[in-house]
PDB file of C-alpha atoms in Angstrom:
ATOM      1  CA  MET A   5      51.890  67.068  18.358  1.00  0.00           C
ATOM      2  CA  ILE A   6      54.978  65.386  16.533  1.00  0.00           C
ATOM      3  CA  THR A   7      56.427  67.291  13.260  1.00  0.00           C
ATOM      4  CA  ALA A   8      58.075  65.184  10.464  1.00  0.00           C
ATOM      5  CA  SER A   9      59.751  66.776   7.519  1.00  0.00           C
ATOM      6  CA  THR A  10      60.889  63.267   6.107  1.00  0.00           C
ATOM      7  CA  ILE A  11      59.368  60.059   5.185  1.00  0.00           C
ATOM      8  CA  GLU A  12      61.429  58.190   7.650  1.00  0.00           C
ATOM      9  CA  GLU A  13      60.476  60.364  10.549  1.00  0.00           C
ATOM     10  CA  ALA A  14      56.835  60.229   9.708  1.00  0.00           C
ATOM     11  CA  ARG A  15      56.949  56.558   9.748  1.00  0.00           C
ATOM     12  CA  ALA A  16      59.013  56.408  12.914  1.00  0.00           C
ATOM     13  CA  ALA A  17      56.624  58.932  14.613  1.00  0.00           C
ATOM     14  CA  LEU A  18      53.610  56.519  13.554  1.00  0.00           C
ATOM     15  CA  ARG A  19      55.218  53.458  15.113  1.00  0.00           C
ATOM     16  CA  GLN A  20      55.676  55.469  18.475  1.00  0.00           C
ATOM     17  CA  LEU A  21      51.974  56.441  18.299  1.00  0.00           C
ATOM     18  CA  ASN A  22      50.767  53.248  17.334  1.00  0.00           C
ATOM     19  CA  PRO A  23      53.153  50.586  18.560  1.00  0.00           C
ATOM     20  CA  ASP A  24      51.068  47.621  18.482  1.00  0.00           C
ATOM     21  CA  GLY A  25      49.331  48.694  15.311  1.00  0.00           C
ATOM     22  CA  ASN A  26      46.023  48.288  16.683  1.00  0.00           C
ATOM     23  CA  LYS A  27      44.786  51.984  16.576  1.00  0.00           C
ATOM     24  CA  SER A  28      42.786  53.691  13.818  1.00  0.00           C
ATOM     25  CA  VAL A  29      44.606  56.203  11.945  1.00  0.00           C
ATOM     26  CA  GLY A  30      42.796  59.007  10.269  1.00  0.00           C
ATOM     27  CA  PHE A  31      44.706  61.374   7.475  1.00  0.00           C
ATOM     28  CA  THR A  32      43.875  64.660   6.295  1.00  0.00           C
ATOM     29  CA  PRO A  33      46.311  65.622   3.167  1.00  0.00           C
ATOM     30  CA  THR A  34      46.429  69.470   2.647  1.00  0.00           C
ATOM     31  CA  MET A  35      48.364  71.918   0.794  1.00  0.00           C
ATOM     32  CA  GLY A  36      48.510  74.195   3.997  1.00  0.00           C
ATOM     33  CA  SER A  37      47.378  77.921   4.157  1.00  0.00           C
ATOM     34  CA  LEU A  38      44.577  76.326   6.513  1.00  0.00           C
ATOM     35  CA  HIS A  39      41.319  77.608   6.685  1.00  0.00           C
ATOM     36  CA  GLN A  40      37.929  76.228   8.437  1.00  0.00           C
ATOM     37  CA  GLY A  41      37.184  73.956   5.513  1.00  0.00           C
ATOM     38  CA  HIS A  42      40.426  72.119   5.931  1.00  0.00           C
ATOM     39  CA  LEU A  43      40.072  72.337   9.951  1.00  0.00           C
ATOM     40  CA  SER A  44      36.574  70.635   9.508  1.00  0.00           C
ATOM     41  CA  LEU A  45      38.204  67.762   7.631  1.00  0.00           C
ATOM     42  CA  VAL A  46      40.777  67.457  10.627  1.00  0.00           C
ATOM     43  CA  ARG A  47      38.208  67.437  13.165  1.00  0.00           C
ATOM     44  CA  ALA A  48      36.267  64.750  11.594  1.00  0.00           C
ATOM     45  CA  SER A  49      39.826  62.758  11.309  1.00  0.00           C
ATOM     46  CA  ARG A  50      40.268  63.495  15.012  1.00  0.00           C
ATOM     47  CA  ASP A  51      36.821  62.413  16.004  1.00  0.00           C
ATOM     48  CA  GLU A  52      36.396  59.054  14.164  1.00  0.00           C
ATOM     49  CA  ASN A  53      40.033  57.686  14.818  1.00  0.00           C
ATOM     50  CA  ASP A  54      42.530  56.954  17.450  1.00  0.00           C
ATOM     51  CA  ILE A  55      45.423  58.816  15.704  1.00  0.00           C
ATOM     52  CA  SER A  56      45.000  62.209  13.504  1.00  0.00           C
ATOM     53  CA  VAL A  57      47.624  63.019  10.750  1.00  0.00           C
ATOM     54  CA  ALA A  58      47.939  65.972   8.744  1.00  0.00           C
ATOM     55  CA  SER A  59      50.173  66.803   5.704  1.00  0.00           C
ATOM     56  CA  VAL A  60      50.909  70.062   4.549  1.00  0.00           C
ATOM     57  CA  PHE A  61      52.622  69.941   1.129  1.00  0.00           C
ATOM     58  CA  VAL A  62      52.242  72.267  -1.798  1.00  0.00           C
ATOM     59  CA  ASN A  63      52.542  69.747  -4.547  1.00  0.00           C
ATOM     60  CA  PRO A  64      54.309  71.063  -7.544  1.00  0.00           C
ATOM     61  CA  THR A  65      53.451  68.227  -9.970  1.00  0.00           C
ATOM     62  CA  GLN A  66      49.590  69.555 -10.071  1.00  0.00           C
ATOM     63  CA  PHE A  67      50.591  73.288 -10.885  1.00  0.00           C
ATOM     64  CA  GLY A  68      50.771  73.970 -14.742  1.00  0.00           C
ATOM     65  CA  PRO A  69      53.695  76.134 -16.060  1.00  0.00           C
ATOM     66  CA  GLU A  70      51.538  79.274 -16.105  1.00  0.00           C
ATOM     67  CA  GLU A  71      49.816  78.445 -12.928  1.00  0.00           C
ATOM     68  CA  ASP A  72      50.310  79.914  -9.272  1.00  0.00           C
ATOM     69  CA  PHE A  73      52.933  77.282  -7.761  1.00  0.00           C
ATOM     70  CA  ASP A  74      55.375  80.104  -6.642  1.00  0.00           C
ATOM     71  CA  ASN A  75      52.753  82.402  -5.375  1.00  0.00           C
ATOM     72  CA  TYR A  76      50.471  79.705  -3.608  1.00  0.00           C
ATOM     73  CA  PRO A  77      49.747  80.946  -0.217  1.00  0.00           C
ATOM     74  CA  ARG A  78      52.032  79.346   2.363  1.00  0.00           C
ATOM     75  CA  ASP A  79      51.907  80.050   6.128  1.00  0.00           C
ATOM     76  CA  PRO A  80      53.682  77.228   7.859  1.00  0.00           C
ATOM     77  CA  GLU A  81      53.804  78.457  11.369  1.00  0.00           C
ATOM     78  CA  GLN A  82      50.054  79.412  11.423  1.00  0.00           C
ATOM     79  CA  ASP A  83      49.208  76.114   9.774  1.00  0.00           C
ATOM     80  CA  SER A  84      51.028  74.253  12.725  1.00  0.00           C
ATOM     81  CA  THR A  85      49.512  76.466  15.203  1.00  0.00           C
ATOM     82  CA  LEU A  86      46.154  75.628  14.054  1.00  0.00           C
ATOM     83  CA  LEU A  87      46.690  71.696  13.755  1.00  0.00           C
ATOM     84  CA  GLN A  88      48.318  71.541  17.130  1.00  0.00           C
ATOM     85  CA  ARG A  89      45.155  73.245  18.572  1.00  0.00           C
ATOM     86  CA  GLU A  90      42.821  70.906  16.611  1.00  0.00           C
ATOM     87  CA  GLY A  91      44.516  68.003  18.443  1.00  0.00           C
ATOM     88  CA  VAL A  92      46.343  66.414  15.475  1.00  0.00           C
ATOM     89  CA  ASP A  93      48.983  63.989  16.612  1.00  0.00           C
ATOM     90  CA  LEU A  94      51.388  64.133  13.719  1.00  0.00           C
ATOM     91  CA  LEU A  95      52.175  66.889  11.108  1.00  0.00           C
ATOM     92  CA  PHE A  96      53.893  65.621   7.893  1.00  0.00           C
ATOM     93  CA  HIS A  97      55.474  68.510   6.216  1.00  0.00           C
ATOM     94  CA  PRO A  98      57.954  67.483   3.759  1.00  0.00           C
ATOM     95  CA  ARG A  99      59.990  69.441   1.128  1.00  0.00           C
ATOM     96  CA  PRO A 100      59.468  68.771  -2.574  1.00  0.00           C
ATOM     97  CA  GLU A 101      62.526  66.900  -2.996  1.00  0.00           C
ATOM     98  CA  GLU A 102      61.668  64.570  -0.346  1.00  0.00           C
ATOM     99  CA  ILE A 103      58.604  63.587  -2.154  1.00  0.00           C
ATOM    100  CA  TYR A 104      60.234  63.608  -5.437  1.00  0.00           C
ATOM    101  CA  PRO A 105      63.774  62.759  -5.178  1.00  0.00           C
ATOM    102  CA  PRO A 106      66.258  62.449  -7.797  1.00  0.00           C
ATOM    103  CA  ARG A 107      65.423  59.872 -10.132  1.00  0.00           C
ATOM    104  CA  PHE A 108      61.724  59.672  -9.545  1.00  0.00           C
ATOM    105  CA  HIS A 109      60.322  58.207 -12.615  1.00  0.00           C
ATOM    106  CA  THR A 110      56.604  57.237 -11.504  1.00  0.00           C
ATOM    107  CA  ASN A 111      53.374  58.729 -12.579  1.00  0.00           C
ATOM    108  CA  VAL A 112      49.984  57.995 -11.617  1.00  0.00           C
ATOM    109  CA  ARG A 113      47.337  58.614 -14.263  1.00  0.00           C
ATOM    110  CA  VAL A 114      43.578  58.104 -14.054  1.00  0.00           C
ATOM    111  CA  LYS A 115      41.660  58.027 -17.009  1.00  0.00           C
ATOM    112  CA  LYS A 116      37.744  58.721 -17.687  1.00  0.00           C
ATOM    113  CA  VAL A 117      36.958  60.914 -14.439  1.00  0.00           C
ATOM    114  CA  THR A 118      39.813  63.380 -15.512  1.00  0.00           C
ATOM    115  CA  GLU A 119      38.755  64.087 -18.966  1.00  0.00           C
ATOM    116  CA  ASN A 120      36.471  67.374 -18.419  1.00  0.00           C
ATOM    117  CA  LEU A 121      35.844  69.792 -15.799  1.00  0.00           C
ATOM    118  CA  CYS A 122      39.192  70.951 -14.491  1.00  0.00           C
ATOM    119  CA  GLY A 123      40.690  68.035 -16.384  1.00  0.00           C
ATOM    120  CA  SER A 124      40.152  69.789 -19.525  1.00  0.00           C
ATOM    121  CA  SER A 125      41.440  73.311 -18.774  1.00  0.00           C
ATOM    122  CA  ARG A 126      44.462  72.178 -16.555  1.00  0.00           C
ATOM    123  CA  PRO A 127      46.311  69.353 -18.553  1.00  0.00           C
ATOM    124  CA  GLY A 128      48.325  67.190 -16.058  1.00  0.00           C
ATOM    125  CA  HIS A 129      47.067  68.433 -12.946  1.00  0.00           C
ATOM    126  CA  PHE A 130      45.113  65.296 -12.011  1.00  0.00           C
ATOM    127  CA  ASP A 131      48.306  63.228 -12.803  1.00  0.00           C
ATOM    128  CA  GLY A 132      49.963  65.422 -10.053  1.00  0.00           C
ATOM    129  CA  VAL A 133      47.072  64.730  -7.752  1.00  0.00           C
ATOM    130  CA  ALA A 134      46.880  61.130  -8.073  1.00  0.00           C
ATOM    131  CA  THR A 135      50.834  60.597  -7.764  1.00  0.00           C
ATOM    132  CA  VAL A 136      51.022  62.553  -4.647  1.00  0.00           C
ATOM    133  CA  VAL A 137      47.965  61.032  -2.950  1.00  0.00           C
ATOM    134  CA  ALA A 138      49.030  57.400  -3.848  1.00  0.00           C
ATOM    135  CA  LYS A 139      52.447  58.399  -2.344  1.00  0.00           C
ATOM    136  CA  LEU A 140      51.093  60.056   0.668  1.00  0.00           C
ATOM    137  CA  LEU A 141      48.645  57.406   1.433  1.00  0.00           C
ATOM    138  CA  ASN A 142      51.619  54.783   0.941  1.00  0.00           C
ATOM    139  CA  ILE A 143      53.583  56.785   3.476  1.00  0.00           C
ATOM    140  CA  ILE A 144      51.002  57.186   6.115  1.00  0.00           C
ATOM    141  CA  ARG A 145      48.893  54.171   5.516  1.00  0.00           C
ATOM    142  CA  PRO A 146      45.814  55.479   7.298  1.00  0.00           C
ATOM    143  CA  HIS A 147      42.461  53.583   7.809  1.00  0.00           C
ATOM    144  CA  ARG A 148      40.647  56.552   6.704  1.00  0.00           C
ATOM    145  CA  ALA A 149      41.772  59.735   4.431  1.00  0.00           C
ATOM    146  CA  TYR A 150      39.554  63.024   4.388  1.00  0.00           C
ATOM    147  CA  PHE A 151      38.937  65.082   1.285  1.00  0.00           C
ATOM    148  CA  GLY A 152      36.585  68.245   0.929  1.00  0.00           C
ATOM    149  CA  LEU A 153      33.975  68.028  -1.745  1.00  0.00           C
ATOM    150  CA  LYS A 154      34.718  71.775  -2.891  1.00  0.00           C
ATOM    151  CA  ASP A 155      37.283  69.777  -5.182  1.00  0.00           C
ATOM    152  CA  ALA A 156      34.584  67.000  -6.132  1.00  0.00           C
ATOM    153  CA  GLN A 157      36.416  65.906  -9.124  1.00  0.00           C
ATOM    154  CA  GLN A 158      39.514  65.376  -6.962  1.00  0.00           C
ATOM    155  CA  VAL A 159      37.298  63.185  -4.798  1.00  0.00           C
ATOM    156  CA  ARG A 160      36.395  61.089  -7.536  1.00  0.00           C
ATOM    157  CA  VAL A 161      40.051  60.781  -8.498  1.00  0.00           C
ATOM    158  CA  VAL A 162      41.277  59.800  -5.502  1.00  0.00           C
ATOM    159  CA  GLU A 163      38.331  57.219  -5.232  1.00  0.00           C
ATOM    160  CA  THR A 164      39.535  55.940  -8.391  1.00  0.00           C
ATOM    161  CA  VAL A 165      42.895  55.583  -7.613  1.00  0.00           C
ATOM    162  CA  VAL A 166      42.194  53.625  -4.137  1.00  0.00           C
ATOM    163  CA  ARG A 167      39.816  51.233  -5.867  1.00  0.00           C
ATOM    164  CA  ASP A 168      41.999  50.466  -9.109  1.00  0.00           C
ATOM    165  CA  LEU A 169      45.179  50.046  -6.888  1.00  0.00           C
ATOM    166  CA  ASN A 170      43.445  48.030  -4.225  1.00  0.00           C
ATOM    167  CA  MET A 171      44.558  50.379  -1.490  1.00  0.00           C
ATOM    168  CA  ASP A 172      43.193  49.442   2.060  1.00  0.00           C
ATOM    169  CA  VAL A 173      41.854  52.832   3.059  1.00  0.00           C
ATOM    170  CA  GLU A 174      38.364  54.382   3.185  1.00  0.00           C
ATOM    171  CA  ILE A 175      38.150  57.818   1.421  1.00  0.00           C
ATOM    172  CA  ARG A 176      35.796  60.083   3.447  1.00  0.00           C
ATOM    173  CA  PRO A 177      34.633  63.036   1.247  1.00  0.00           C
ATOM    174  CA  MET A 178      33.384  66.035   3.510  1.00  0.00           C
ATOM    175  CA  PRO A 179      30.867  68.532   2.876  1.00  0.00           C
ATOM    176  CA  ILE A 180      31.807  72.157   1.384  1.00  0.00           C
ATOM    177  CA  VAL A 181      32.285  74.728   4.251  1.00  0.00           C
ATOM    178  CA  ARG A 182      30.944  78.079   3.084  1.00  0.00           C
ATOM    179  CA  GLU A 183      31.141  81.725   4.306  1.00  0.00           C
ATOM    180  CA  ALA A 184      27.968  83.192   6.095  1.00  0.00           C
ATOM    181  CA  ASP A 185      27.139  84.565   2.334  1.00  0.00           C
ATOM    182  CA  GLY A 186      27.745  81.202   0.484  1.00  0.00           C
ATOM    183  CA  LEU A 187      31.197  81.746  -0.867  1.00  0.00           C
ATOM    184  CA  ALA A 188      33.124  78.368  -0.769  1.00  0.00           C
ATOM    185  CA  LEU A 189      36.256  78.608   1.435  1.00  0.00           C
ATOM    186  CA  SER A 190      39.470  78.497  -0.504  1.00  0.00           C
ATOM    187  CA  SER A 191      43.042  79.549   0.128  1.00  0.00           C
ATOM    188  CA  ARG A 192      42.837  81.328  -3.104  1.00  0.00           C
ATOM    189  CA  ASN A 193      40.013  83.695  -1.674  1.00  0.00           C
ATOM    190  CA  ARG A 194      42.903  85.774  -0.161  1.00  0.00           C
ATOM    191  CA  TYR A 195      43.891  86.855  -4.046  1.00  0.00           C
ATOM    192  CA  LEU A 196      40.644  88.687  -4.034  1.00  0.00           C
ATOM    193  CA  SER A 197      40.309  92.439  -3.834  1.00  0.00           C
ATOM    194  CA  ALA A 198      37.090  93.456  -1.763  1.00  0.00           C
ATOM    195  CA  GLU A 199      35.443  93.989  -5.118  1.00  0.00           C
ATOM    196  CA  GLN A 200      36.519  90.660  -6.626  1.00  0.00           C
ATOM    197  CA  ARG A 201      35.320  89.215  -3.324  1.00  0.00           C
ATOM    198  CA  ARG A 202      31.762  90.707  -3.688  1.00  0.00           C
ATOM    199  CA  ARG A 203      31.435  89.737  -7.280  1.00  0.00           C
ATOM    200  CA  ALA A 204      32.668  86.086  -6.623  1.00  0.00           C
ATOM    201  CA  LEU A 205      29.545  85.564  -5.056  1.00  0.00           C
ATOM    202  CA  CYS A 206      27.924  85.060  -8.406  1.00  0.00           C
ATOM    203  CA  LEU A 207      29.652  81.567  -8.364  1.00  0.00           C
ATOM    204  CA  SER A 208      27.775  80.096  -5.380  1.00  0.00           C
ATOM    205  CA  LYS A 209      24.660  82.057  -6.226  1.00  0.00           C
ATOM    206  CA  SER A 210      24.567  80.348  -9.857  1.00  0.00           C
ATOM    207  CA  LEU A 211      24.822  76.899  -8.445  1.00  0.00           C
ATOM    208  CA  PHE A 212      22.161  77.045  -5.789  1.00  0.00           C
ATOM    209  CA  ALA A 213      19.797  78.321  -8.378  1.00  0.00           C
ATOM    210  CA  ALA A 214      20.922  75.327 -10.655  1.00  0.00           C
ATOM    211  CA  ALA A 215      19.957  73.447  -7.792  1.00  0.00           C
ATOM    212  CA  GLU A 216      16.782  74.907  -7.457  1.00  0.00           C
ATOM    213  CA  LEU A 217      16.067  74.680 -11.070  1.00  0.00           C
ATOM    214  CA  ILE A 218      16.962  70.823 -11.102  1.00  0.00           C
ATOM    215  CA  GLU A 219      14.867  70.432  -7.612  1.00  0.00           C
ATOM    216  CA  SER A 220      11.867  72.076  -9.414  1.00  0.00           C
ATOM    217  CA  GLY A 221      11.841  69.692 -12.102  1.00  0.00           C
ATOM    218  CA  GLU A 222      14.082  71.217 -14.861  1.00  0.00           C
ATOM    219  CA  ARG A 223      15.972  68.374 -16.814  1.00  0.00           C
ATOM    220  CA  ASP A 224      17.493  70.140 -19.679  1.00  0.00           C
ATOM    221  CA  ALA A 225      21.003  70.875 -18.865  1.00  0.00           C
ATOM    222  CA  ASP A 226      21.080  73.849 -21.416  1.00  0.00           C
ATOM    223  CA  GLN A 227      18.562  75.676 -19.510  1.00  0.00           C
ATOM    224  CA  VAL A 228      20.323  75.193 -16.147  1.00  0.00           C
ATOM    225  CA  VAL A 229      23.737  76.357 -17.803  1.00  0.00           C
ATOM    226  CA  ALA A 230      21.884  79.425 -19.265  1.00  0.00           C
ATOM    227  CA  ARG A 231      20.661  80.441 -15.884  1.00  0.00           C
ATOM    228  CA  MET A 232      24.099  79.972 -14.456  1.00  0.00           C
ATOM    229  CA  LYS A 233      25.721  82.257 -16.962  1.00  0.00           C
ATOM    230  CA  GLU A 234      22.850  85.040 -16.507  1.00  0.00           C
ATOM    231  CA  ILE A 235      23.859  85.263 -12.766  1.00  0.00           C
ATOM    232  CA  ILE A 236      27.547  84.980 -13.308  1.00  0.00           C
ATOM    233  CA  ASN A 237      27.569  87.640 -16.044  1.00  0.00           C
ATOM    234  CA  PRO A 238      31.186  87.311 -17.405  1.00  0.00           C
ATOM    235  CA  ASP A 239      33.027  90.448 -18.352  1.00  0.00           C
ATOM    236  CA  GLU A 240      36.562  91.554 -19.000  1.00  0.00           C
ATOM    237  CA  GLU A 241      37.817  90.640 -15.706  1.00  0.00           C
ATOM    238  CA  LEU A 242      35.703  87.851 -14.711  1.00  0.00           C
ATOM    239  CA  GLU A 243      35.863  84.814 -17.111  1.00  0.00           C
ATOM    240  CA  ILE A 244      33.971  81.581 -16.973  1.00  0.00           C
ATOM    241  CA  ASP A 245      36.344  78.509 -17.414  1.00  0.00           C
ATOM    242  CA  TYR A 246      33.676  76.066 -17.479  1.00  0.00           C
ATOM    243  CA  ILE A 247      30.089  75.265 -16.271  1.00  0.00           C
ATOM    244  CA  SER A 248      29.291  71.580 -16.436  1.00  0.00           C
ATOM    245  CA  THR A 249      26.479  69.091 -15.427  1.00  0.00           C
ATOM    246  CA  VAL A 250      27.851  65.653 -15.149  1.00  0.00           C
ATOM    247  CA  GLY A 251      26.707  62.340 -13.391  1.00  0.00           C
ATOM    248  CA  TRP A 252      28.414  61.970 -10.061  1.00  0.00           C
ATOM    249  CA  GLU A 253      29.707  58.441 -10.599  1.00  0.00           C
ATOM    250  CA  SER A 254      31.148  58.629 -14.355  1.00  0.00           C
ATOM    251  CA  LEU A 255      31.548  62.433 -14.464  1.00  0.00           C
ATOM    252  CA  ASP A 256      30.200  62.193 -18.143  1.00  0.00           C
ATOM    253  CA  GLU A 257      28.391  65.242 -19.303  1.00  0.00           C
ATOM    254  CA  GLN A 258      24.578  65.107 -19.096  1.00  0.00           C
ATOM    255  CA  ARG A 259      22.313  66.865 -21.388  1.00  0.00           C
ATOM    256  CA  ASP A 260      19.274  65.262 -19.951  1.00  0.00           C
ATOM    257  CA  LEU A 261      19.652  65.149 -16.233  1.00  0.00           C
ATOM    258  CA  CYS A 262      19.011  62.077 -13.969  1.00  0.00           C
ATOM    259  CA  GLY A 263      20.252  60.449 -11.064  1.00  0.00           C
ATOM    260  CA  THR A 264      23.029  62.120  -8.970  1.00  0.00           C
ATOM    261  CA  VAL A 265      24.145  65.021 -10.758  1.00  0.00           C
ATOM    262  CA  LEU A 266      27.286  67.223 -10.013  1.00  0.00           C
ATOM    263  CA  VAL A 267      26.687  70.731 -11.102  1.00  0.00           C
ATOM    264  CA  ALA A 268      30.398  72.406 -11.018  1.00  0.00           C
ATOM    265  CA  ALA A 269      31.731  75.631 -12.311  1.00  0.00           C
ATOM    266  CA  ALA A 270      34.867  77.307 -12.576  1.00  0.00           C
ATOM    267  CA  ILE A 271      35.635  81.151 -12.915  1.00  0.00           C
ATOM    268  CA  THR A 272      38.890  83.263 -13.137  1.00  0.00           C
ATOM    269  CA  PHE A 273      39.556  87.014 -12.050  1.00  0.00           C
ATOM    270  CA  GLY A 274      42.861  87.559 -13.795  1.00  0.00           C
ATOM    271  CA  THR A 275      45.037  84.852 -12.401  1.00  0.00           C
ATOM    272  CA  THR A 276      42.917  83.969  -9.295  1.00  0.00           C
ATOM    273  CA  ARG A 277      40.925  80.714 -10.237  1.00  0.00           C
ATOM    274  CA  LEU A 278      37.971  79.732  -8.029  1.00  0.00           C
ATOM    275  CA  ILE A 279      35.906  76.394  -8.360  1.00  0.00           C
ATOM    276  CA  ASP A 280      32.498  75.410  -6.433  1.00  0.00           C
ATOM    277  CA  ASN A 281      29.718  72.674  -7.037  1.00  0.00           C
ATOM    278  CA  VAL A 282      26.492  71.250  -5.896  1.00  0.00           C
ATOM    279  CA  ILE A 283      25.449  67.825  -5.870  1.00  0.00           C
ATOM    280  CA  VAL A 284      21.706  67.416  -6.756  1.00  0.00           C
ATOM    281  CA  ASP A 285      19.325  64.341  -7.034  1.00  0.00           C
ATOM    282  CA  ALA A 286      17.664  64.694 -10.243  1.00  0.00           C
ATOM    283  CA  GLY A 287      15.656  61.699  -9.934  1.00  0.00           C
ATOM    284  CA  GLN A 288      14.689  59.563 -13.144  1.00  0.00           C
ATOM    285  CA  LEU A 289      13.873  60.796 -16.390  1.00  0.00           C
ATOM    286  CA  PRO A 290      10.066  60.691 -17.064  1.00  0.00           C
ATOM    287  CA  GLU A 291       8.862  57.831 -19.251  1.00  0.00           C
ATOM    288  CA  THR A 292       7.889  58.622 -22.768  1.00  0.00           C
ATOM    289  CA  ASP A 293       5.370  56.719 -25.015  1.00  0.00           C
ATOM    290  CA  GLU A 294       6.729  55.046 -27.784  1.00  0.00           C
ATOM    291  CA  GLU A 295       4.736  53.849 -30.667  1.00  0.00           C
TER     292      GLU A 295
END
């Protein structure tokens, strides 16, 4: 596995790996502290392409001033070992000043799909995501790029950037990977105490209950959200950031559920924030007789 820390090194490595330019390139951007969720993306990239590239970069511009950038888990040696074991051909591991050099003045801002969910509680977050993803895709120039659906809103933001900026890359959303008890894998799970880890299961349980309600015919979003709040049962330690039911394409809030619905939630234990979601087919609303 080749490891590159600069843009010039990464591009030189890609020329070495693909001298004729006729091999397919798959790319998995990550913030490191890798777990099996990340590695599922890496395996898909490896299996579906001739060349597999991964990046490890904790992007400072997507963290707010009170968020956990400085304390975000980092384990570069373990990340490198895991990626090499998975058959990655190129690891791009840049420093912040490589991605954001002096006199960097460009920002990619996506409207509409960033206006609720995490966009409401983390102002500026998706500007940072959109900007760094645009840069990474421009540096690597992959045929396919792999993103996990645990952050479903991020997937929609990336898809919008690629569509609107006419980027020649296929975005491949991949399923959420969960522990045996249902907890979605996350680098931030390691922040949780044993008791918090046990209680955090309320997040996935509430989402599974929401999916069951919708699949059984419930179309009133208020009823779905109320059931989720009962299961999460917030208190002084556990707070609900949001619970939302939105249309998958637009991410607009839905009160009467129909079509493909994203049910998403975020909770916090102190400074540890966890997100999760389910995507459910709510079908069409029943027709009503009009006089």
